[in-house]
Amino acid sequence: MLPTTLLLTTLFATAFTHCTRPLLASAVSAYLTAQLTGSLSPFTAYISNTTFLGYYENAINLPLSSSLIANPLLLTHNRTIYDLSSCATFTELVVAGPTNPFVIGTQLRFTNHKISKFWTSREAWDPIPISERDNADTIRKATDAYLDVFSNPNVTVPWGTPCVRLEGGLYGDPGVNGTCAGGVPTGVPMKRRRYVVDEEMGAVDVLLDFGKNLAKVPLENWSLTECPASDDTLYVGKRSFA
């Protein structure tokens, strides 16, 4: 079983200018350094003091000095995708400690070269050749089809072959004929979707409200507090795998 706990960090931005992959990569590198060492200074240099309004961990407003980032963690895996059109990143971290393992999902979003909000291996992850890449709109539509099928089983999802899903710590059939079409829950709306799309990697991360009654959503599902588009706020959610 993969880590017993999942922590999620997230950000929104308001306007994007001169966004480049090296810019995003340098900010992610600073974030990883901060998480490895527990020292916030490499990371806070990328946070805009004029727009950053707060850090939320499990929907509780905390100072960064009291955050998960301020605690050094031994990272055994990390992977990042980059969304240049939205000037955002998503980073997956695995902390496979013997007593308290974590999976951490982090979105960074930028305004004017600064972080404006912060929402805190089996596969080969190589860049897709340029001639074979889908554009961001195509990737997003495929993602929406996948999310829509949870509430409408008649939606056609462009599954690939082979296809394998990692869900709730369970890894599907990784064989040459593996399919993702089976075992999808029904009657589960996926609302307020926030995307990070990396065309180079053909990857997407989505933060969303999971299910109908968010007041009763179990810990293994996500819901995030409403965030006005002009605000800069860091959200962190937490879940445990069964």
Short mmCIF file of C-alpha atoms in Angstrom, two decimals:
data_model
loop_
_atom_site.label_atom_id
_atom_site.label_comp_id
_atom_site.label_asym_id
_atom_site.label_seq_id
_atom_site.Cartn_x
_atom_site.Cartn_y
_atom_site.Cartn_z
CA MET A 1 0.00 0.00 0.00
CA LEU A 2 1.27 3.47 -0.85
CA PRO A 3 1.37 6.24 1.77
CA THR A 4 -1.36 6.29 4.39
CA THR A 5 -1.85 10.03 4.27
CA LEU A 6 -2.35 12.50 1.43
CA LEU A 7 -1.76 16.21 1.94
CA LEU A 8 -2.78 18.72 -0.69
CA THR A 9 -1.55 22.26 -1.15
CA THR A 10 -3.08 24.69 -3.65
CA LEU A 11 -2.91 28.27 -5.06
CA PHE A 12 -4.77 30.53 -7.46
CA ALA A 13 -3.40 33.47 -9.42
CA THR A 14 -5.01 36.56 -10.90
CA ALA A 15 -2.92 37.57 -13.92
CA PHE A 16 0.00 35.98 -15.75
CA THR A 17 2.86 37.70 -17.56
CA HIS A 18 6.03 36.30 -19.12
CA CYS A 19 5.45 32.82 -17.75
CA THR A 20 8.21 30.38 -18.69
CA ARG A 21 9.02 26.80 -17.82
CA PRO A 22 12.40 27.77 -16.26
CA LEU A 23 10.60 30.27 -14.01
CA LEU A 24 8.15 27.64 -12.81
CA ALA A 25 10.89 25.02 -12.43
CA SER A 26 12.99 27.35 -10.27
CA ALA A 27 10.06 28.02 -7.95
CA VAL A 28 9.31 24.29 -7.65
CA SER A 29 12.98 23.66 -6.90
CA ALA A 30 12.82 26.24 -4.11
CA TYR A 31 9.66 24.60 -2.76
CA LEU A 32 11.32 21.17 -2.76
CA THR A 33 14.37 22.58 -0.99
CA ALA A 34 12.15 24.15 1.65
CA GLN A 35 10.25 20.89 2.17
CA LEU A 36 13.47 18.87 2.40
CA THR A 37 15.15 21.21 4.85
CA GLY A 38 12.27 22.82 6.73
CA SER A 39 13.76 26.23 5.89
CA LEU A 40 11.16 28.54 4.35
CA SER A 41 13.53 31.19 2.99
CA PRO A 42 14.28 29.54 -0.39
CA PHE A 43 10.55 29.33 -1.06
CA THR A 44 9.19 32.56 0.39
CA ALA A 45 11.35 34.52 -2.06
CA TYR A 46 8.83 33.43 -4.70
CA ILE A 47 5.75 34.57 -2.75
CA SER A 48 4.33 38.00 -3.51
CA ASN A 49 3.97 39.96 -0.27
CA THR A 50 1.40 42.23 -1.91
CA THR A 51 -1.02 39.51 -3.01
CA PHE A 52 -0.44 36.48 -0.79
CA LEU A 53 -3.22 36.49 1.81
CA GLY A 54 -2.76 33.31 3.77
CA TYR A 55 -1.96 29.63 4.13
CA TYR A 56 -4.64 27.06 4.90
CA GLU A 57 -3.94 23.53 6.04
CA ASN A 58 -6.97 21.29 6.37
CA ALA A 59 -9.06 24.46 5.93
CA ILE A 60 -7.35 26.07 8.95
CA ASN A 61 -5.48 29.34 8.45
CA LEU A 62 -1.90 28.90 9.63
CA PRO A 63 1.30 30.92 9.34
CA LEU A 64 3.84 29.34 6.99
CA SER A 65 6.11 28.91 10.00
CA SER A 66 3.56 26.42 11.40
CA SER A 67 2.93 24.68 8.08
CA LEU A 68 3.92 21.27 6.80
CA ILE A 69 6.54 23.00 4.65
CA ALA A 70 8.35 24.16 7.80
CA ASN A 71 8.89 20.52 8.80
CA PRO A 72 11.78 18.78 7.00
CA LEU A 73 10.62 15.64 5.21
CA LEU A 74 12.63 12.89 3.54
CA LEU A 75 11.20 12.89 0.01
CA THR A 76 11.49 9.54 -1.71
CA HIS A 77 9.78 10.63 -4.94
CA ASN A 78 8.74 13.83 -6.67
CA ARG A 79 7.22 14.62 -10.03
CA THR A 80 6.05 17.98 -11.42
CA ILE A 81 3.93 19.04 -14.38
CA TYR A 82 3.94 22.59 -15.77
CA ASP A 83 1.01 24.57 -17.17
CA LEU A 84 2.41 27.55 -19.12
CA SER A 85 -0.96 28.89 -20.25
CA SER A 86 -2.19 29.20 -16.63
CA CYS A 87 1.29 29.81 -15.20
CA ALA A 88 0.84 27.01 -12.68
CA THR A 89 2.48 23.79 -11.55
CA PHE A 90 1.46 20.57 -9.85
CA THR A 91 4.01 18.59 -7.82
CA GLU A 92 3.49 15.13 -6.36
CA LEU A 93 5.70 14.18 -3.43
CA VAL A 94 6.02 10.84 -1.66
CA VAL A 95 7.41 10.64 1.86
CA ALA A 96 7.73 6.91 2.48
CA GLY A 97 8.76 7.04 6.10
CA PRO A 98 8.34 3.93 8.25
CA THR A 99 5.91 5.49 10.74
CA ASN A 100 4.09 8.35 9.03
CA PRO A 101 4.20 8.15 5.22
CA PHE A 102 2.67 10.95 3.12
CA VAL A 103 1.63 11.71 -0.39
CA ILE A 104 1.66 15.48 -0.96
CA GLY A 105 0.04 17.23 -3.91
CA THR A 106 1.04 20.86 -4.45
CA GLN A 107 -0.24 23.43 -6.91
CA LEU A 108 1.69 26.68 -7.34
CA ARG A 109 0.12 29.56 -9.26
CA PHE A 110 1.87 32.77 -10.21
CA THR A 111 1.18 36.45 -10.83
CA ASN A 112 3.85 38.76 -12.26
CA HIS A 113 6.62 36.21 -11.68
CA LYS A 114 5.54 35.65 -8.07
CA ILE A 115 3.50 32.97 -6.35
CA SER A 116 0.09 34.49 -5.75
CA LYS A 117 -1.57 31.42 -4.24
CA PHE A 118 -0.30 28.09 -3.03
CA TRP A 119 -2.60 25.03 -2.78
CA THR A 120 -0.23 22.76 -0.40
CA SER A 121 7.37 4.68 -9.88
CA ARG A 122 5.85 2.88 -11.98
CA GLU A 123 5.32 4.79 -15.20
CA ALA A 124 7.84 6.21 -17.65
CA TRP A 125 7.31 9.97 -17.61
CA ASP A 126 9.16 11.28 -20.63
CA PRO A 127 8.21 14.39 -22.63
CA ILE A 128 5.90 13.58 -25.55
CA PRO A 129 7.42 14.27 -28.99
CA ILE A 130 6.15 17.60 -30.34
CA SER A 131 4.47 15.96 -33.35
CA GLU A 132 2.46 13.67 -31.06
CA ARG A 133 1.33 16.18 -28.42
CA ASP A 134 -2.26 17.19 -27.76
CA ASN A 135 -3.02 20.83 -27.05
CA ALA A 136 -4.26 22.01 -23.67
CA ASP A 137 -7.88 22.18 -24.84
CA THR A 138 -7.85 18.54 -25.98
CA ILE A 139 -6.27 17.39 -22.72
CA ARG A 140 -8.79 19.38 -20.71
CA LYS A 141 -11.75 17.97 -22.66
CA ALA A 142 -10.49 14.41 -22.08
CA THR A 143 -10.13 15.22 -18.39
CA ASP A 144 -13.65 16.63 -18.21
CA ALA A 145 -15.00 13.48 -19.89
CA TYR A 146 -13.29 11.35 -17.22
CA LEU A 147 -14.65 13.49 -14.39
CA ASP A 148 -18.12 13.68 -15.95
CA VAL A 149 -18.42 9.88 -16.16
CA PHE A 150 -18.54 9.75 -12.34
CA SER A 151 -21.98 11.39 -12.51
CA ASN A 152 -23.05 10.31 -16.02
CA PRO A 153 -22.10 6.76 -17.07
CA ASN A 154 -23.12 7.53 -20.67
CA VAL A 155 -20.22 9.93 -21.18
CA THR A 156 -17.61 8.61 -23.62
CA VAL A 157 -14.12 8.79 -22.10
CA PRO A 158 -11.16 8.53 -24.52
CA TRP A 159 -9.42 5.76 -22.57
CA GLY A 160 -6.07 4.68 -23.94
CA THR A 161 -4.84 1.09 -24.23
CA PRO A 162 -3.27 0.01 -22.02
CA CYS A 163 -4.79 2.19 -19.29
CA VAL A 164 -4.39 1.91 -15.54
CA ARG A 165 -5.90 3.96 -12.66
CA LEU A 166 -4.37 4.55 -9.25
CA GLU A 167 -7.25 5.26 -6.90
CA GLY A 168 -7.43 5.14 -3.11
CA GLY A 169 -4.05 3.40 -2.98
CA LEU A 170 -5.22 0.63 -5.34
CA TYR A 171 -3.37 0.20 -8.64
CA GLY A 172 -5.37 -1.22 -11.55
CA ASP A 173 -4.36 -3.74 -14.21
CA PRO A 174 -0.96 -2.61 -15.56
CA GLY A 175 -0.91 -5.28 -18.29
CA VAL A 176 -0.77 -4.64 -22.04
CA ASN A 177 -4.59 -4.90 -22.23
CA GLY A 178 -5.28 -2.98 -19.01
CA THR A 179 -8.43 -0.86 -19.01
CA CYS A 180 -9.62 2.05 -16.85
CA ALA A 181 -13.28 1.66 -17.78
CA GLY A 182 -14.26 -0.67 -14.94
CA GLY A 183 -14.98 0.17 -11.33
CA VAL A 184 -15.79 3.87 -11.84
CA PRO A 185 -18.23 5.07 -9.13
CA THR A 186 -21.55 6.58 -10.21
CA GLY A 187 -23.64 9.46 -8.92
CA VAL A 188 -20.61 11.47 -7.84
CA PRO A 189 -20.54 15.03 -9.23
CA MET A 190 -17.13 16.68 -9.65
CA LYS A 191 -17.60 20.46 -9.32
CA ARG A 192 -15.50 23.66 -9.25
CA ARG A 193 -12.63 22.17 -11.22
CA ARG A 194 -9.24 23.89 -11.19
CA TYR A 195 -6.76 22.63 -13.77
CA VAL A 196 -3.01 22.47 -14.29
CA VAL A 197 -2.33 21.21 -17.85
CA ASP A 198 1.16 20.29 -19.08
CA GLU A 199 1.14 19.81 -22.86
CA GLU A 200 4.76 18.66 -22.98
CA MET A 201 4.04 15.76 -20.61
CA GLY A 202 0.42 15.19 -21.69
CA ALA A 203 -0.58 15.44 -18.04
CA VAL A 204 -3.22 17.26 -16.03
CA ASP A 205 -3.98 17.83 -12.35
CA VAL A 206 -7.45 18.90 -11.17
CA LEU A 207 -8.58 20.16 -7.79
CA LEU A 208 -12.34 19.92 -7.30
CA ASP A 209 -15.29 19.45 -4.99
CA PHE A 210 -16.00 15.72 -4.79
CA GLY A 211 -19.55 14.51 -4.21
CA LYS A 212 -22.96 15.99 -3.50
CA ASN A 213 -23.00 16.82 0.19
CA LEU A 214 -19.67 18.42 0.97
CA ALA A 215 -20.60 18.79 4.62
CA LYS A 216 -20.54 14.99 4.86
CA VAL A 217 -17.68 14.22 2.48
CA PRO A 218 -15.45 11.57 4.11
CA LEU A 219 -11.78 12.26 4.75
CA GLU A 220 -10.67 10.36 1.67
CA ASN A 221 -12.45 12.87 -0.58
CA TRP A 222 -11.66 16.51 -1.23
CA SER A 223 -13.49 19.79 -0.86
CA LEU A 224 -11.88 23.22 -0.83
CA THR A 225 -13.05 26.49 0.66
CA GLU A 226 -14.37 29.09 -1.80
CA CYS A 227 -11.60 31.39 -2.94
CA PRO A 228 -12.40 34.66 -4.78
CA ALA A 229 -10.36 34.92 -7.96
CA SER A 230 -8.71 38.14 -6.82
CA ASP A 231 -7.50 36.72 -3.51
CA ASP A 232 -4.25 34.87 -2.84
CA THR A 233 -4.73 32.02 -0.45
CA LEU A 234 -3.02 28.72 0.25
CA TYR A 235 -5.28 25.75 0.77
CA VAL A 236 -4.24 22.36 2.09
CA GLY A 237 -6.49 19.33 2.28
CA LYS A 238 -5.77 15.99 3.88
CA ARG A 239 -6.96 12.48 3.36
CA SER A 240 -6.10 8.95 4.45
CA PHE A 241 -6.15 5.89 2.24
CA ALA A 242 -8.32 3.00 3.40
#
